[in-house]
Amino acid sequence: MQELLQSIAPWLSDNAIFTPSTLAQYWGGFVNTVQLVFISLVIGLFLAVPLAIGRASPIWLLRKGIWLYTWIFRGTPLLIQLYIAYYGLAFIPGVQDSLIWPLIKDPLYPALLAFTLNTAAYTTEIFYGAIKAMPRGELEAARAYGMSPMLAYRRIILPSALRRALPAYGNEVIFMLHASAIASVVTIADLTGVAYNIYSRYYAPFSAFIFVALCYMVLSFSIQGAFRLLEKRMLAHLKPR
């Protein structure tokens, strides 16, 4: 990255906004944004699969407990959840004297916690809807083969539900990318935070924020294109011939 900035430095010498220094800051914000969103989505995905199965469980207490979790996190703004994770956890008695305090006072980990729990709630409902929308013929075929409920989930229900959930999950990924812009309010130097710092230094809001908007657009359309390819491959059997 440093070699690239040095090579284009002559073309940037007359530009106060896009200098090697500011481009390095934008690159750092880009990396921080991608890392925050990627880690949140991966952990949220691994949480959502068992939660969606539990959401469809016949056990009333388990089903209602998971419903309450998704209801709370889908019914409150992500910004409020981020504030609670960043500012609120520090006031829980004993936290500042515990082993997790170094993590709590670092803004990255409260942001990861809030983003992960939020996306896990939405993804749980997406997968739950896909499970409930399973064609009865596939379930009856699994029973006809003598599959146990666990085996049917592993071989029939989950693979089919995850494929059908791809379009909705693709929207959730893009939503989380856009929502990550609020991470800057807890001092994380993401793309939006870097743009605000550059704007406050050079008083050039259009240049700073439009450039960041273009970065978000590139990421969004890349994700959209990747999911289209994935859907074309995994949902080809659903297209009418």
CSV table of C-alpha atoms in Angstrom, one decimal:
chain,number,residue,atom,x,y,z
A,1,MET,CA,0.0,0.0,0.0
A,2,GLN,CA,2.8,2.4,0.9
A,3,GLU,CA,4.5,1.7,-2.5
A,4,LEU,CA,1.2,2.5,-4.3
A,5,LEU,CA,0.8,5.8,-2.5
A,6,GLN,CA,4.3,6.8,-3.2
A,7,SER,CA,3.9,6.0,-6.9
A,8,ILE,CA,0.8,8.2,-7.2
A,9,ALA,CA,2.1,11.0,-4.9
A,10,PRO,CA,3.1,13.3,-7.8
A,11,TRP,CA,-0.5,13.3,-9.1
A,12,LEU,CA,-1.9,14.0,-5.6
A,13,SER,CA,0.5,16.8,-4.7
A,14,ASP,CA,-1.9,19.6,-5.7
A,15,ASN,CA,-4.9,18.0,-4.0
A,16,ALA,CA,-5.6,18.9,-0.4
A,17,ILE,CA,-8.1,16.2,0.2
A,18,PHE,CA,-6.7,13.2,-1.7
A,19,THR,CA,-3.1,13.1,-0.5
A,20,PRO,CA,-1.1,10.0,0.3
A,21,SER,CA,-1.8,10.6,3.9
A,22,THR,CA,-5.6,10.9,3.6
A,23,LEU,CA,-5.7,7.9,1.2
A,24,ALA,CA,-3.9,5.8,3.7
A,25,GLN,CA,-6.5,6.9,6.3
A,26,TYR,CA,-9.3,5.9,3.9
A,27,TRP,CA,-7.7,2.6,3.3
A,28,GLY,CA,-7.4,2.0,7.0
A,29,GLY,CA,-11.1,2.9,7.4
A,30,PHE,CA,-12.0,0.6,4.5
A,31,VAL,CA,-10.2,-2.3,6.2
A,32,ASN,CA,-11.8,-1.6,9.5
A,33,THR,CA,-15.2,-1.5,7.9
A,34,VAL,CA,-14.8,-4.8,6.1
A,35,GLN,CA,-13.3,-6.5,9.2
A,36,LEU,CA,-16.1,-5.3,11.4
A,37,VAL,CA,-18.9,-6.4,9.0
A,38,PHE,CA,-17.3,-9.7,8.0
A,39,ILE,CA,-16.6,-10.9,11.6
A,40,SER,CA,-20.1,-9.8,12.7
A,41,LEU,CA,-21.8,-11.6,9.8
A,42,VAL,CA,-19.8,-14.8,10.3
A,43,ILE,CA,-20.4,-15.1,14.0
A,44,GLY,CA,-24.1,-14.0,13.5
A,45,LEU,CA,-24.5,-16.7,10.8
A,46,PHE,CA,-23.2,-19.5,13.1
A,47,LEU,CA,-25.5,-18.3,15.9
A,48,ALA,CA,-28.5,-18.0,13.6
A,49,VAL,CA,-28.6,-21.5,12.3
A,50,PRO,CA,-29.2,-23.3,15.7
A,51,LEU,CA,-31.4,-20.4,16.8
A,52,ALA,CA,-33.6,-20.8,13.7
A,53,ILE,CA,-33.9,-24.5,14.4
A,54,GLY,CA,-34.8,-23.7,18.0
A,55,ARG,CA,-37.3,-21.1,16.7
A,56,ALA,CA,-39.1,-23.9,14.8
A,57,SER,CA,-38.9,-26.3,17.8
A,58,PRO,CA,-42.0,-27.8,19.3
A,59,ILE,CA,-40.6,-26.9,22.8
A,60,TRP,CA,-42.6,-23.9,23.8
A,61,LEU,CA,-40.1,-22.4,26.2
A,62,LEU,CA,-37.2,-22.6,23.8
A,63,ARG,CA,-39.3,-21.3,20.9
A,64,LYS,CA,-40.7,-18.3,22.9
A,65,GLY,CA,-37.2,-17.5,24.3
A,66,ILE,CA,-35.7,-17.2,20.9
A,67,TRP,CA,-38.7,-15.2,19.7
A,68,LEU,CA,-38.2,-12.8,22.5
A,69,TYR,CA,-34.6,-12.3,21.6
A,70,THR,CA,-35.3,-11.6,18.0
A,71,TRP,CA,-38.3,-9.4,18.9
A,72,ILE,CA,-36.1,-7.2,21.1
A,73,PHE,CA,-33.2,-6.8,18.7
A,74,ARG,CA,-35.4,-6.3,15.6
A,75,GLY,CA,-37.6,-3.9,17.4
A,76,THR,CA,-34.9,-1.5,18.7
A,77,PRO,CA,-32.5,0.7,16.7
A,78,LEU,CA,-29.0,-0.7,16.1
A,79,LEU,CA,-27.6,2.6,17.3
A,80,ILE,CA,-29.2,2.2,20.7
A,81,GLN,CA,-27.9,-1.4,20.9
A,82,LEU,CA,-24.4,0.0,20.1
A,83,TYR,CA,-24.7,2.6,22.8
A,84,ILE,CA,-25.8,0.1,25.4
A,85,ALA,CA,-22.9,-2.3,24.5
A,86,TYR,CA,-20.3,0.5,24.5
A,87,TYR,CA,-21.5,2.7,27.4
A,88,GLY,CA,-23.8,0.5,29.4
A,89,LEU,CA,-21.6,-2.7,29.9
A,90,ALA,CA,-19.0,-0.6,31.7
A,91,PHE,CA,-21.5,0.2,34.5
A,92,ILE,CA,-22.4,-3.4,35.3
A,93,PRO,CA,-21.1,-4.1,38.8
A,94,GLY,CA,-17.8,-5.9,38.7
A,95,VAL,CA,-17.1,-5.5,35.0
A,96,GLN,CA,-14.3,-3.0,35.4
A,97,ASP,CA,-12.5,-5.3,37.8
A,98,SER,CA,-13.0,-8.4,35.6
A,99,LEU,CA,-10.8,-10.0,33.0
A,100,ILE,CA,-13.0,-8.8,30.2
A,101,TRP,CA,-12.6,-5.1,31.0
A,102,PRO,CA,-9.7,-4.7,28.5
A,103,LEU,CA,-12.1,-5.9,25.8
A,104,ILE,CA,-15.1,-3.8,27.0
A,105,LYS,CA,-13.1,-0.6,27.0
A,106,ASP,CA,-11.9,-1.2,23.4
A,107,PRO,CA,-14.7,0.2,21.1
A,108,LEU,CA,-14.2,-2.6,18.6
A,109,TYR,CA,-15.5,-5.4,20.8
A,110,PRO,CA,-18.7,-3.7,22.0
A,111,ALA,CA,-19.4,-2.8,18.4
A,112,LEU,CA,-18.8,-6.4,17.4
A,113,LEU,CA,-21.2,-7.6,20.1
A,114,ALA,CA,-24.0,-5.2,19.1
A,115,PHE,CA,-23.6,-5.9,15.4
A,116,THR,CA,-23.4,-9.7,15.9
A,117,LEU,CA,-26.5,-9.9,18.1
A,118,ASN,CA,-28.4,-7.7,15.7
A,119,THR,CA,-27.6,-9.6,12.5
A,120,ALA,CA,-28.0,-12.9,14.3
A,121,ALA,CA,-31.6,-11.9,15.2
A,122,TYR,CA,-32.5,-10.9,11.7
A,123,THR,CA,-30.8,-13.9,10.2
A,124,THR,CA,-32.6,-16.2,12.6
A,125,GLU,CA,-35.9,-14.9,11.4
A,126,ILE,CA,-34.8,-15.3,7.7
A,127,PHE,CA,-33.8,-18.9,8.2
A,128,TYR,CA,-36.8,-19.6,10.3
A,129,GLY,CA,-39.1,-18.3,7.6
A,130,ALA,CA,-37.2,-20.5,5.0
A,131,ILE,CA,-37.6,-23.6,7.3
A,132,LYS,CA,-41.4,-23.0,7.7
A,133,ALA,CA,-41.7,-22.5,3.9
A,134,MET,CA,-40.3,-25.9,3.2
A,135,PRO,CA,-42.5,-27.9,0.7
A,136,ARG,CA,-44.4,-30.6,2.5
A,137,GLY,CA,-43.4,-33.0,-0.2
A,138,GLU,CA,-39.7,-32.8,0.8
A,139,LEU,CA,-40.6,-33.4,4.5
A,140,GLU,CA,-42.9,-36.4,3.6
A,141,ALA,CA,-40.1,-37.9,1.4
A,142,ALA,CA,-37.7,-37.6,4.4
A,143,ARG,CA,-40.2,-39.4,6.6
A,144,ALA,CA,-40.8,-42.0,3.9
A,145,TYR,CA,-37.1,-42.8,3.9
A,146,GLY,CA,-37.2,-43.4,7.6
A,147,MET,CA,-35.1,-40.4,8.5
A,148,SER,CA,-35.0,-39.2,12.1
A,149,PRO,CA,-35.8,-35.5,12.7
A,150,MET,CA,-32.1,-34.7,13.2
A,151,LEU,CA,-31.1,-36.5,10.0
A,152,ALA,CA,-33.9,-34.9,8.1
A,153,TYR,CA,-32.7,-31.4,9.3
A,154,ARG,CA,-29.1,-32.2,8.3
A,155,ARG,CA,-29.7,-33.7,4.9
A,156,ILE,CA,-33.0,-32.2,3.7
A,157,ILE,CA,-34.4,-29.3,5.7
A,158,LEU,CA,-31.3,-27.1,6.4
A,159,PRO,CA,-29.7,-27.4,2.9
A,160,SER,CA,-33.0,-26.6,1.2
A,161,ALA,CA,-33.8,-23.7,3.7
A,162,LEU,CA,-30.4,-22.1,3.4
A,163,ARG,CA,-30.6,-22.1,-0.4
A,164,ARG,CA,-34.1,-20.5,-0.3
A,165,ALA,CA,-32.9,-17.9,2.2
A,166,LEU,CA,-30.1,-16.7,0.0
A,167,PRO,CA,-31.9,-13.7,-1.5
A,168,ALA,CA,-33.1,-12.4,1.8
A,169,TYR,CA,-29.7,-13.1,3.5
A,170,GLY,CA,-28.0,-11.1,0.7
A,171,ASN,CA,-30.1,-8.1,1.6
A,172,GLU,CA,-29.2,-8.6,5.3
A,173,VAL,CA,-25.5,-8.5,4.4
A,174,ILE,CA,-25.8,-5.3,2.5
A,175,PHE,CA,-27.9,-3.8,5.3
A,176,MET,CA,-25.2,-4.6,7.8
A,177,LEU,CA,-22.6,-3.0,5.6
A,178,HIS,CA,-24.6,0.2,5.5
A,179,ALA,CA,-25.4,0.0,9.2
A,180,SER,CA,-21.7,-0.3,10.0
A,181,ALA,CA,-21.5,3.5,9.3
A,182,ILE,CA,-22.7,4.1,12.8
A,183,ALA,CA,-19.6,2.5,14.3
A,184,SER,CA,-17.8,5.8,14.1
A,185,VAL,CA,-20.0,7.2,16.9
A,186,VAL,CA,-18.0,5.0,19.4
A,187,THR,CA,-14.7,6.3,18.0
A,188,ILE,CA,-14.0,3.4,15.6
A,189,ALA,CA,-12.1,4.7,12.5
A,190,ASP,CA,-14.3,3.1,9.9
A,191,LEU,CA,-14.9,4.7,6.5
A,192,THR,CA,-17.5,7.1,7.9
A,193,GLY,CA,-15.3,8.0,10.8
A,194,VAL,CA,-12.3,8.7,8.6
A,195,ALA,CA,-14.5,10.8,6.3
A,196,TYR,CA,-15.7,12.9,9.2
A,197,ASN,CA,-12.1,13.4,10.4
A,198,ILE,CA,-11.0,14.6,7.0
A,199,TYR,CA,-14.0,16.8,6.6
A,200,SER,CA,-13.4,18.5,10.0
A,201,ARG,CA,-9.8,19.1,9.0
A,202,TYR,CA,-10.2,20.4,5.5
A,203,TYR,CA,-13.9,21.6,5.6
A,204,ALA,CA,-14.7,19.7,2.4
A,205,PRO,CA,-17.8,17.7,3.2
A,206,PHE,CA,-18.7,16.9,-0.4
A,207,SER,CA,-15.3,15.5,-1.4
A,208,ALA,CA,-14.9,13.5,1.8
A,209,PHE,CA,-18.4,12.0,2.1
A,210,ILE,CA,-19.0,11.4,-1.6
A,211,PHE,CA,-15.8,9.5,-1.9
A,212,VAL,CA,-16.9,7.3,1.1
A,213,ALA,CA,-20.3,6.9,-0.5
A,214,LEU,CA,-18.6,5.6,-3.6
A,215,CYS,CA,-16.6,3.1,-1.5
A,216,TYR,CA,-19.8,1.8,0.1
A,217,MET,CA,-21.4,1.5,-3.4
A,218,VAL,CA,-18.4,-0.5,-4.7
A,219,LEU,CA,-18.7,-2.8,-1.7
A,220,SER,CA,-22.5,-3.1,-2.0
A,221,PHE,CA,-22.5,-3.9,-5.7
A,222,SER,CA,-19.7,-6.4,-5.2
A,223,ILE,CA,-21.7,-8.2,-2.5
A,224,GLN,CA,-24.8,-8.1,-4.7
A,225,GLY,CA,-22.9,-9.6,-7.6
A,226,ALA,CA,-21.5,-12.3,-5.5
A,227,PHE,CA,-24.9,-13.3,-4.2
A,228,ARG,CA,-26.4,-13.3,-7.7
A,229,LEU,CA,-23.7,-15.8,-8.8
A,230,LEU,CA,-24.4,-17.8,-5.7
A,231,GLU,CA,-28.1,-17.8,-6.2
A,232,LYS,CA,-27.7,-18.7,-9.9
A,233,ARG,CA,-25.7,-21.7,-8.9
A,234,MET,CA,-27.7,-22.9,-5.9
A,235,LEU,CA,-31.2,-22.0,-7.0
A,236,ALA,CA,-31.0,-23.2,-10.6
A,237,HIS,CA,-33.2,-26.2,-9.9
A,238,LEU,CA,-36.1,-23.8,-8.9
A,239,LYS,CA,-36.2,-22.0,-12.2
A,240,PRO,CA,-39.0,-23.2,-14.6
A,241,ARG,CA,-37.7,-25.1,-17.6
